[in-house]
Structures are given as C-alpha cells and as structure tokens.
PDB file of C-alpha atoms in Angstrom:
ATOM      1  CA  UNK F   1     123.229 180.709 197.652  1.00  0.00           C
ATOM      2  CA  UNK F   2     125.940 181.477 200.207  1.00  0.00           C
ATOM      3  CA  UNK F   3     125.618 183.912 203.124  1.00  0.00           C
ATOM      4  CA  UNK F   4     127.189 186.832 201.281  1.00  0.00           C
ATOM      5  CA  UNK F   5     124.900 186.386 198.261  1.00  0.00           C
ATOM      6  CA  UNK F   6     121.909 186.402 200.604  1.00  0.00           C
ATOM      7  CA  UNK F   7     123.096 189.595 202.341  1.00  0.00           C
ATOM      8  CA  UNK F   8     123.597 191.274 198.956  1.00  0.00           C
ATOM      9  CA  UNK F   9     120.164 190.181 197.768  1.00  0.00           C
ATOM     10  CA  UNK F  10     118.526 191.587 200.900  1.00  0.00           C
ATOM     11  CA  UNK F  11     120.420 194.876 200.556  1.00  0.00           C
ATOM     12  CA  UNK F  12     119.436 195.097 196.903  1.00  0.00           C
ATOM     13  CA  UNK F  13     115.735 194.588 197.666  1.00  0.00           C
ATOM     14  CA  UNK F  14     115.934 197.113 200.521  1.00  0.00           C
ATOM     15  CA  UNK F  15     117.242 199.691 198.041  1.00  0.00           C
ATOM     16  CA  UNK F  16     114.163 199.120 195.852  1.00  0.00           C
ATOM     17  CA  UNK F  17     115.879 196.862 193.323  1.00  0.00           C
ATOM     18  CA  UNK F  18     118.575 199.282 192.191  1.00  0.00           C
ATOM     19  CA  UNK F  19     121.103 196.433 192.085  1.00  0.00           C
ATOM     20  CA  UNK F  20     121.851 194.620 188.840  1.00  0.00           C
ATOM     21  CA  UNK F  21     123.253 191.486 190.458  1.00  0.00           C
ATOM     22  CA  UNK F  22     123.408 189.694 193.787  1.00  0.00           C
ATOM     23  CA  UNK F  23     127.200 189.495 193.424  1.00  0.00           C
ATOM     24  CA  UNK F  24     129.084 192.657 194.343  1.00  0.00           C
ATOM     25  CA  UNK F  25     132.687 193.491 193.695  1.00  0.00           C
ATOM     26  CA  UNK F  26     135.077 193.441 196.567  1.00  0.00           C
ATOM     27  CA  UNK F  27     135.987 196.919 197.742  1.00  0.00           C
ATOM     28  CA  UNK F  28     139.472 197.936 196.696  1.00  0.00           C
ATOM     29  CA  UNK F  29     139.598 201.199 198.654  1.00  0.00           C
ATOM     30  CA  UNK F  30     140.435 200.334 202.261  1.00  0.00           C
ATOM     31  CA  UNK F  31     143.432 200.133 204.624  1.00  0.00           C
ATOM     32  CA  UNK F  32     142.927 196.449 205.538  1.00  0.00           C
ATOM     33  CA  UNK F  33     144.919 193.345 204.556  1.00  0.00           C
ATOM     34  CA  UNK F  34     143.051 190.219 203.445  1.00  0.00           C
ATOM     35  CA  UNK F  35     144.290 187.312 205.587  1.00  0.00           C
ATOM     36  CA  UNK F  36     145.286 189.521 208.541  1.00  0.00           C
ATOM     37  CA  UNK F  37     143.774 189.069 212.018  1.00  0.00           C
ATOM     38  CA  UNK F  38     141.666 191.907 213.389  1.00  0.00           C
ATOM     39  CA  UNK F  39     139.797 192.838 216.556  1.00  0.00           C
ATOM     40  CA  UNK F  40     136.724 194.879 215.558  1.00  0.00           C
ATOM     41  CA  UNK F  41     134.667 196.956 217.977  1.00  0.00           C
ATOM     42  CA  UNK F  42     131.204 197.901 216.752  1.00  0.00           C
ATOM     43  CA  UNK F  43     128.504 200.018 218.325  1.00  0.00           C
ATOM     44  CA  UNK F  44     127.048 196.932 220.038  1.00  0.00           C
ATOM     45  CA  UNK F  45     129.724 194.210 220.346  1.00  0.00           C
ATOM     46  CA  UNK F  46     133.281 193.189 219.504  1.00  0.00           C
ATOM     47  CA  UNK F  47     134.567 190.395 217.306  1.00  0.00           C
ATOM     48  CA  UNK F  48     137.951 189.030 216.301  1.00  0.00           C
ATOM     49  CA  UNK F  49     138.784 187.051 213.193  1.00  0.00           C
ATOM     50  CA  UNK F  50     140.848 186.632 210.057  1.00  0.00           C
ATOM     51  CA  UNK F  51     139.724 188.981 207.271  1.00  0.00           C
ATOM     52  CA  UNK F  52     138.430 186.884 204.370  1.00  0.00           C
ATOM     53  CA  UNK F  53     136.847 189.548 202.141  1.00  0.00           C
ATOM     54  CA  UNK F  54     135.844 193.181 202.241  1.00  0.00           C
ATOM     55  CA  UNK F  55     132.976 194.826 200.398  1.00  0.00           C
ATOM     56  CA  UNK F  56     131.638 198.358 200.229  1.00  0.00           C
ATOM     57  CA  UNK F  57     129.437 197.852 203.309  1.00  0.00           C
ATOM     58  CA  UNK F  58     130.645 194.566 204.832  1.00  0.00           C
ATOM     59  CA  UNK F  59     133.742 192.850 206.156  1.00  0.00           C
ATOM     60  CA  UNK F  60     133.733 189.035 206.163  1.00  0.00           C
ATOM     61  CA  UNK F  61     135.810 187.256 208.810  1.00  0.00           C
ATOM     62  CA  UNK F  62     136.640 183.572 209.145  1.00  0.00           C
ATOM     63  CA  UNK F  63     137.830 181.835 212.331  1.00  0.00           C
ATOM     64  CA  UNK F  64     135.837 184.556 214.058  1.00  0.00           C
ATOM     65  CA  UNK F  65     134.752 184.899 217.664  1.00  0.00           C
ATOM     66  CA  UNK F  66     132.324 187.159 219.470  1.00  0.00           C
ATOM     67  CA  UNK F  67     134.483 188.777 222.141  1.00  0.00           C
ATOM     68  CA  UNK F  68     132.593 189.124 225.409  1.00  0.00           C
ATOM     69  CA  UNK F  69     135.453 190.341 227.586  1.00  0.00           C
ATOM     70  CA  UNK F  70     139.026 191.287 226.706  1.00  0.00           C
ATOM     71  CA  UNK F  71     140.083 191.997 230.261  1.00  0.00           C
ATOM     72  CA  UNK F  72     142.337 195.055 230.341  1.00  0.00           C
ATOM     73  CA  UNK F  73     142.150 196.171 226.701  1.00  0.00           C
ATOM     74  CA  UNK F  74     145.700 197.543 226.464  1.00  0.00           C
ATOM     75  CA  UNK F  75     147.043 194.183 227.722  1.00  0.00           C
ATOM     76  CA  UNK F  76     144.858 192.242 225.278  1.00  0.00           C
ATOM     77  CA  UNK F  77     146.073 194.295 222.295  1.00  0.00           C
ATOM     78  CA  UNK F  78     149.703 193.532 223.216  1.00  0.00           C
ATOM     79  CA  UNK F  79     149.021 189.816 223.786  1.00  0.00           C
ATOM     80  CA  UNK F  80     145.704 188.390 222.542  1.00  0.00           C
ATOM     81  CA  UNK F  81     146.212 185.201 224.544  1.00  0.00           C
ATOM     82  CA  UNK F  82     145.094 187.236 227.581  1.00  0.00           C
ATOM     83  CA  UNK F  83     141.517 187.257 226.310  1.00  0.00           C
ATOM     84  CA  UNK F  84     139.102 186.668 229.181  1.00  0.00           C
ATOM     85  CA  UNK F  85     136.040 185.388 227.326  1.00  0.00           C
ATOM     86  CA  UNK F  86     134.950 184.717 223.754  1.00  0.00           C
ATOM     87  CA  UNK F  87     132.507 182.551 221.832  1.00  0.00           C
ATOM     88  CA  UNK F  88     133.716 180.989 218.580  1.00  0.00           C
ATOM     89  CA  UNK F  89     131.254 181.529 215.705  1.00  0.00           C
ATOM     90  CA  UNK F  90     133.242 180.533 212.593  1.00  0.00           C
ATOM     91  CA  UNK F  91     132.369 183.033 209.863  1.00  0.00           C
ATOM     92  CA  UNK F  92     130.856 186.428 210.591  1.00  0.00           C
ATOM     93  CA  UNK F  93     129.839 189.389 208.438  1.00  0.00           C
ATOM     94  CA  UNK F  94     130.275 192.814 210.034  1.00  0.00           C
ATOM     95  CA  UNK F  95     128.542 195.906 208.643  1.00  0.00           C
ATOM     96  CA  UNK F  96     131.236 198.565 208.126  1.00  0.00           C
ATOM     97  CA  UNK F  97     128.802 201.352 209.104  1.00  0.00           C
ATOM     98  CA  UNK F  98     128.613 199.902 212.641  1.00  0.00           C
ATOM     99  CA  UNK F  99     132.392 199.784 213.205  1.00  0.00           C
ATOM    100  CA  UNK F 100     133.865 201.984 215.914  1.00  0.00           C
ATOM    101  CA  UNK F 101     137.495 200.858 215.495  1.00  0.00           C
ATOM    102  CA  UNK F 102     139.600 198.050 214.052  1.00  0.00           C
ATOM    103  CA  UNK F 103     142.921 196.871 215.444  1.00  0.00           C
ATOM    104  CA  UNK F 104     145.231 194.333 213.832  1.00  0.00           C
ATOM    105  CA  UNK F 105     146.060 191.579 216.343  1.00  0.00           C
ATOM    106  CA  UNK F 106     148.589 188.754 216.359  1.00  0.00           C
ATOM    107  CA  UNK F 107     146.135 185.858 216.590  1.00  0.00           C
ATOM    108  CA  UNK F 108     142.470 184.866 216.754  1.00  0.00           C
ATOM    109  CA  UNK F 109     140.695 182.002 218.486  1.00  0.00           C
ATOM    110  CA  UNK F 110     139.442 178.816 216.915  1.00  0.00           C
ATOM    111  CA  UNK F 111     137.448 177.696 219.956  1.00  0.00           C
ATOM    112  CA  UNK F 112     135.366 179.147 222.757  1.00  0.00           C
ATOM    113  CA  UNK F 113     137.271 180.246 225.828  1.00  0.00           C
TER     114      UNK F 113
END
C-alpha cells in the first residue's frame, strides 16, 4: 500500500466508511498543471515541489522541500535560487484545505540548503 492509498484509507474510515474504495480519482477541476513547480504556503508551513498528482483534498508533490526561510519573498518568487533555507523531503502530500496560496515557480530543490 503506497502513501496515497494509506491517506485515502484513513480518510475513508474517518468518514465512517462512506468510501467504496481506497483508490480515489484524481481531481479534474483545478487551475494547476501536473509537472509544474509550485511554492505552497499553508496555515502552518511552506513547501515547494513538482506537482505529481492532485485529488479532491490533497496535492502530491515530488522533489519537494519544506521551506523554512525564503528571504525576501518577492525576490524569491522572481528567482527561486535566492532561497535562504529549505529541507529536502522527497515526496509530500499537502491537504488542500490548509493551503493559503500557491505560486508557480521556475525551479525546486533536490537537496537541503
């Protein structure tokens, strides 16, 4: 069972078993591009990664990093190489309900800086 199947199973059980399957369809109604790089700010943290899949409640990113400090945000958005501090995590699943904003960026990081 992969990470996404586990998340779906947990969400299904939380909703008192109203799910028919642990596999959910990818959401088709969204403004995002699969394969594009995004910086995502949530209510508690920020992350950057390449969008791998998007579901009704989750976004899955690969080559993802937890972004601790962007420095001056307007400078970072123009040139992501100016990132001050990040921690590479590989794949991350972000709950769409926790998202504050999403910005497409030119590149993401494949190592901790």
